[in-house]
Coordinates of C-alpha atoms and ligand atoms in Angstrom, one line a residue:
M1 CA 9.5 -35.9 -18.3
K2 CA 6.2 -34.1 -16.2
Y3 CA 7.7 -31.2 -15.4
L4 CA 8.5 -30.9 -19.0
Q5 CA 5.4 -31.4 -20.0
C6 CA 4.2 -28.8 -17.9
F7 CA 6.8 -26.5 -19.1
K8 CA 5.9 -26.9 -22.2
T9 CA 2.1 -26.4 -21.9
H10 CA 3.3 -23.3 -19.9
L11 CA 5.1 -21.9 -23.0
D12 CA 2.7 -22.8 -25.6
T13 CA 0.0 -19.6 -23.9
R14 CA 3.0 -17.4 -25.5
M15 CA 2.6 -16.2 -28.4
P16 CA 5.5 -16.5 -30.9
A17 CA 7.6 -13.0 -30.7
E18 CA 6.9 -12.6 -34.1
E19 CA 3.1 -12.3 -34.4
I20 CA 3.5 -9.4 -32.0
Q21 CA 5.1 -6.0 -33.0
I22 CA 6.3 -3.4 -30.5
D23 CA 6.4 0.1 -32.2
L24 CA 6.5 3.6 -30.8
A25 CA 2.5 5.3 -30.8
V26 CA 1.7 7.3 -33.2
Q27 CA -1.6 9.8 -33.7
D28 CA -3.6 7.0 -35.7
D29 CA -3.0 4.6 -32.5
L30 CA -5.0 6.8 -30.2
P31 CA -8.5 5.8 -30.8
A32 CA -7.6 2.0 -30.2
I33 CA -5.0 3.2 -26.5
N34 CA -8.3 4.8 -25.5
D35 CA -10.8 1.9 -26.2
I36 CA -8.2 -0.3 -24.2
Y37 CA -8.0 1.8 -21.5
N38 CA -11.9 3.0 -21.3
Y39 CA -12.9 -1.0 -20.7
Y40 CA -10.9 -0.7 -17.7
V41 CA -12.6 2.8 -16.6
D42 CA -15.9 1.0 -16.7
H43 CA -15.1 -2.5 -15.7
S44 CA -11.6 -2.4 -13.3
T45 CA -10.0 -1.0 -10.6
A46 CA -6.8 -1.1 -13.0
T47 CA -7.5 2.6 -12.7
F48 CA -9.2 5.0 -10.7
Q49 CA -10.8 6.9 -13.5
E50 CA -14.5 7.0 -13.6
V51 CA -15.5 8.6 -16.2
H52 CA -14.4 7.7 -19.9
E53 CA -11.2 9.5 -21.3
T54 CA -12.3 11.8 -24.5
L55 CA -10.3 11.2 -28.0
E56 CA -9.2 15.1 -27.0
D57 CA -7.9 14.1 -23.6
R58 CA -5.8 11.1 -24.9
D59 CA -5.0 13.8 -27.8
R60 CA -3.7 16.1 -25.2
W61 CA -1.8 13.2 -23.3
F62 CA -0.3 11.9 -26.0
T63 CA 1.4 15.3 -27.5
Q64 CA 2.4 16.4 -23.5
H65 CA 4.4 13.1 -23.3
G66 CA 6.9 13.8 -26.1
P67 CA 10.4 12.0 -26.6
R68 CA 11.3 11.9 -23.3
H69 CA 8.2 10.1 -22.2
P70 CA 7.6 7.6 -24.8
V71 CA 4.0 5.7 -25.5
V72 CA 4.7 2.0 -27.4
V73 CA 1.9 -0.3 -28.8
A74 CA 1.9 -4.0 -29.4
R75 CA 0.5 -4.9 -32.7
R76 CA -1.1 -8.1 -33.5
S77 CA -1.7 -8.5 -36.9
G78 CA -1.9 -4.8 -37.2
S79 CA -4.4 -3.9 -34.7
V80 CA -3.2 -2.2 -31.5
V81 CA -3.9 -5.0 -28.3
G82 CA -2.1 -3.3 -25.8
W83 CA -0.1 0.0 -25.1
A84 CA 2.7 0.7 -22.3
S85 CA 3.7 4.6 -21.2
L86 CA 6.4 6.3 -19.0
S87 CA 5.6 9.1 -17.7
E88 CA 6.5 12.1 -16.0
W89 CA 6.3 10.8 -12.0
N90 CA 6.3 14.3 -10.6
S91 CA 6.6 17.6 -12.2
R92 CA 9.2 19.0 -9.7
S93 CA 12.3 19.5 -11.6
A94 CA 14.4 17.4 -9.2
Y95 CA 12.3 14.1 -10.0
S96 CA 12.9 14.3 -13.6
Q97 CA 14.9 11.0 -13.7
T98 CA 12.3 9.6 -12.0
G99 CA 9.4 8.0 -14.1
E100 CA 5.8 6.5 -13.8
V101 CA 5.1 3.4 -16.2
S102 CA 1.7 2.3 -17.0
V103 CA 0.3 -0.4 -19.7
Y104 CA -3.1 -1.7 -20.8
I105 CA -3.5 -4.7 -23.0
H106 CA -6.9 -5.4 -24.6
H107 CA -9.0 -7.4 -22.3
E108 CA -9.3 -10.2 -24.6
H109 CA -5.5 -10.5 -25.2
H110 CA -4.3 -11.2 -21.7
R111 CA -1.7 -13.6 -20.6
L112 CA -0.4 -14.3 -23.8
G113 CA 3.0 -12.2 -23.0
I114 CA 2.4 -8.9 -24.3
G115 CA 2.2 -6.8 -21.3
R116 CA 5.9 -8.3 -20.1
R117 CA 7.0 -6.9 -23.7
L118 CA 5.7 -3.8 -23.4
L119 CA 6.7 -3.0 -20.0
E120 CA 10.1 -4.1 -20.8
E121 CA 10.0 -2.0 -23.7
V122 CA 9.4 0.9 -21.9
I123 CA 12.1 -0.1 -19.4
E124 CA 14.5 -0.2 -22.0
R125 CA 13.7 3.0 -23.5
A126 CA 13.8 4.7 -20.2
R127 CA 17.3 3.0 -19.3
G128 CA 18.3 4.6 -22.7
L129 CA 16.8 8.1 -21.6
G130 CA 18.9 7.9 -18.6
F131 CA 16.1 7.9 -16.0
H132 CA 17.3 6.8 -12.8
T133 CA 14.3 4.7 -11.4
L134 CA 10.5 3.9 -12.2
I135 CA 7.2 3.5 -10.3
G136 CA 4.6 1.8 -10.8
G137 CA 1.5 1.9 -8.5
A138 CA -1.3 -0.9 -8.7
C139 CA -4.6 -1.8 -6.7
T140 CA -4.2 -4.0 -4.2
E141 CA -6.8 -6.2 -5.9
Q142 CA -4.7 -6.1 -9.9
T143 CA -2.5 -9.7 -9.2
A144 CA -2.0 -9.2 -12.8
S145 CA -0.6 -5.9 -12.4
I146 CA 1.5 -6.6 -9.2
G147 CA 2.5 -10.4 -10.6
L148 CA 3.7 -8.2 -13.7
Q149 CA 5.6 -5.8 -12.0
E150 CA 7.2 -8.2 -9.4
S151 CA 8.2 -10.6 -12.4
L152 CA 10.0 -7.8 -13.6
G153 CA 12.1 -6.6 -11.2
F154 CA 9.9 -3.8 -9.0
H155 CA 9.6 -4.3 -5.3
E156 CA 7.0 -2.7 -3.3
V157 CA 7.4 0.8 -1.7
A158 CA 4.7 1.7 -0.5
D159 CA 1.3 0.6 1.1
F160 CA -1.4 2.6 1.0
R161 CA -5.2 2.0 2.6
A162 CA -8.4 2.9 1.6
V163 CA -6.9 6.0 -0.7
G164 CA -9.2 4.9 -3.8
Y165 CA -13.0 4.7 -3.7
K166 CA -14.5 2.9 -6.9
F167 CA -17.5 0.5 -7.5
E168 CA -18.6 1.1 -3.8
R169 CA -16.0 -0.2 -1.9
W170 CA -12.6 1.5 -0.3
L171 CA -9.7 0.5 -2.3
D172 CA -5.8 0.1 -1.5
V173 CA -2.8 1.0 -3.4
K174 CA 0.7 -0.3 -3.6
Y175 CA 3.4 1.2 -5.4
F176 CA 6.8 -0.7 -6.9
Q177 CA 10.0 0.7 -7.8
L178 CA 12.8 -0.4 -9.7
M179 CA 16.1 0.8 -10.0
L180 CA 17.7 1.2 -13.0
Ligands
COA1 C1 -1.3 -6.3 -16.1 C2 -1.6 -7.0 -17.4 C3 -0.8 -5.5 -17.9 C4 -0.8 -8.0 -17.7 O1 -0.6 -8.1 -19.0 P1 -0.8 -9.2 -19.8 O2 -0.1 -9.1 -21.0 O3 -1.9 -10.3 -19.5 O4 0.5 -10.3 -19.2 P2 1.6 -11.2 -19.6 O5 1.0 -12.5 -20.1 O6 2.8 -10.6 -20.2 O7 2.4 -11.7 -18.3 C5 3.6 -12.1 -17.4 C6 3.6 -11.8 -16.1 O8 3.0 -11.0 -15.4 C7 2.2 -11.7 -14.2 N1 0.7 -12.2 -14.4 C8 -0.1 -11.7 -15.7 N2 -1.3 -12.1 -15.0 C9 -1.6 -12.3 -14.3 C10 -2.6 -12.7 -13.1 N3 -3.7 -12.4 -13.8 N4 -1.8 -12.9 -12.2 C11 -0.7 -13.2 -11.4 N5 0.3 -12.4 -12.3 C12 0.1 -12.5 -13.4 C13 3.4 -13.1 -14.3 O9 4.0 -12.9 -13.6 C14 3.3 -13.5 -15.9 O10 4.7 -14.1 -16.2 P3 4.0 -15.9 -16.3 O11 2.8 -15.3 -17.2 O12 5.6 -16.4 -17.0 O13 3.7 -15.9 -15.1 C15 -3.3 -7.0 -18.0 O14 -3.5 -8.0 -17.2 C16 -3.7 -5.8 -18.0 O15 -3.7 -5.2 -18.9 N6 -4.6 -5.6 -16.9 C17 -5.4 -4.2 -16.5 C18 -5.0 -3.2 -16.8 C19 -3.6 -2.6 -15.7 O16 -4.0 -3.6 -14.7 N7 -2.3 -2.4 -15.9 C20 -1.0 -2.3 -15.1 C21 -1.1 -1.0 -14.5 S1 -1.0 0.6 -14.9

């Protein structure tokens, strides 16, 4: 009984699936995508970018993605609360079946199951597009990112020391891989 109560409490932190809508991103979503991301530029080692992404940069990024590298968004009551993307891992042609995943959830909407749904969507789309394997990176401070990737079957494949420097400290990075 005690176990069941704990389990119920755990489930209650999740939103009903119908409250979140997952869509392919469209041009109009770019300001929201960018605002979500730039919060982490300012406040987090989730990204090693240190200067805001401009809307022009974001526009170029979106255009470069195209149908083989989808960008998906999560909407809640019509507003974008998170996004995820599949990107080229390396531009050399022999890497074309390897993708890199990214996912960013609005900082006020964490731990509601949105990151998992978005990353699952990207994984399924990557399978459908014939990708062979996916790679995700995370600063070792980013326990949420590491937890999310591991919970979806990504395994650690690389562990780099002091490859980033942000907020006046050296940062370690791990890479994770999922075979599709
Ligand atoms: C990482 C991130 C995308 C997770 O999204 P989220 O919607 O908050 O996560 P979810 O609620 O979908 O959690 C799914 C699983 O991820 C793991 N997880 C999520 N947050 C966690 C945390 N703070 N600590 C440990 N594990 C965590 C858990 O395994 C969780 O499953 P559970 O809740 O059943 O235990 C979100 O924290 C985020 O946007 N962080 C900043 C950006 C970032 O680090 N992006 C990843 C690198 S590209």
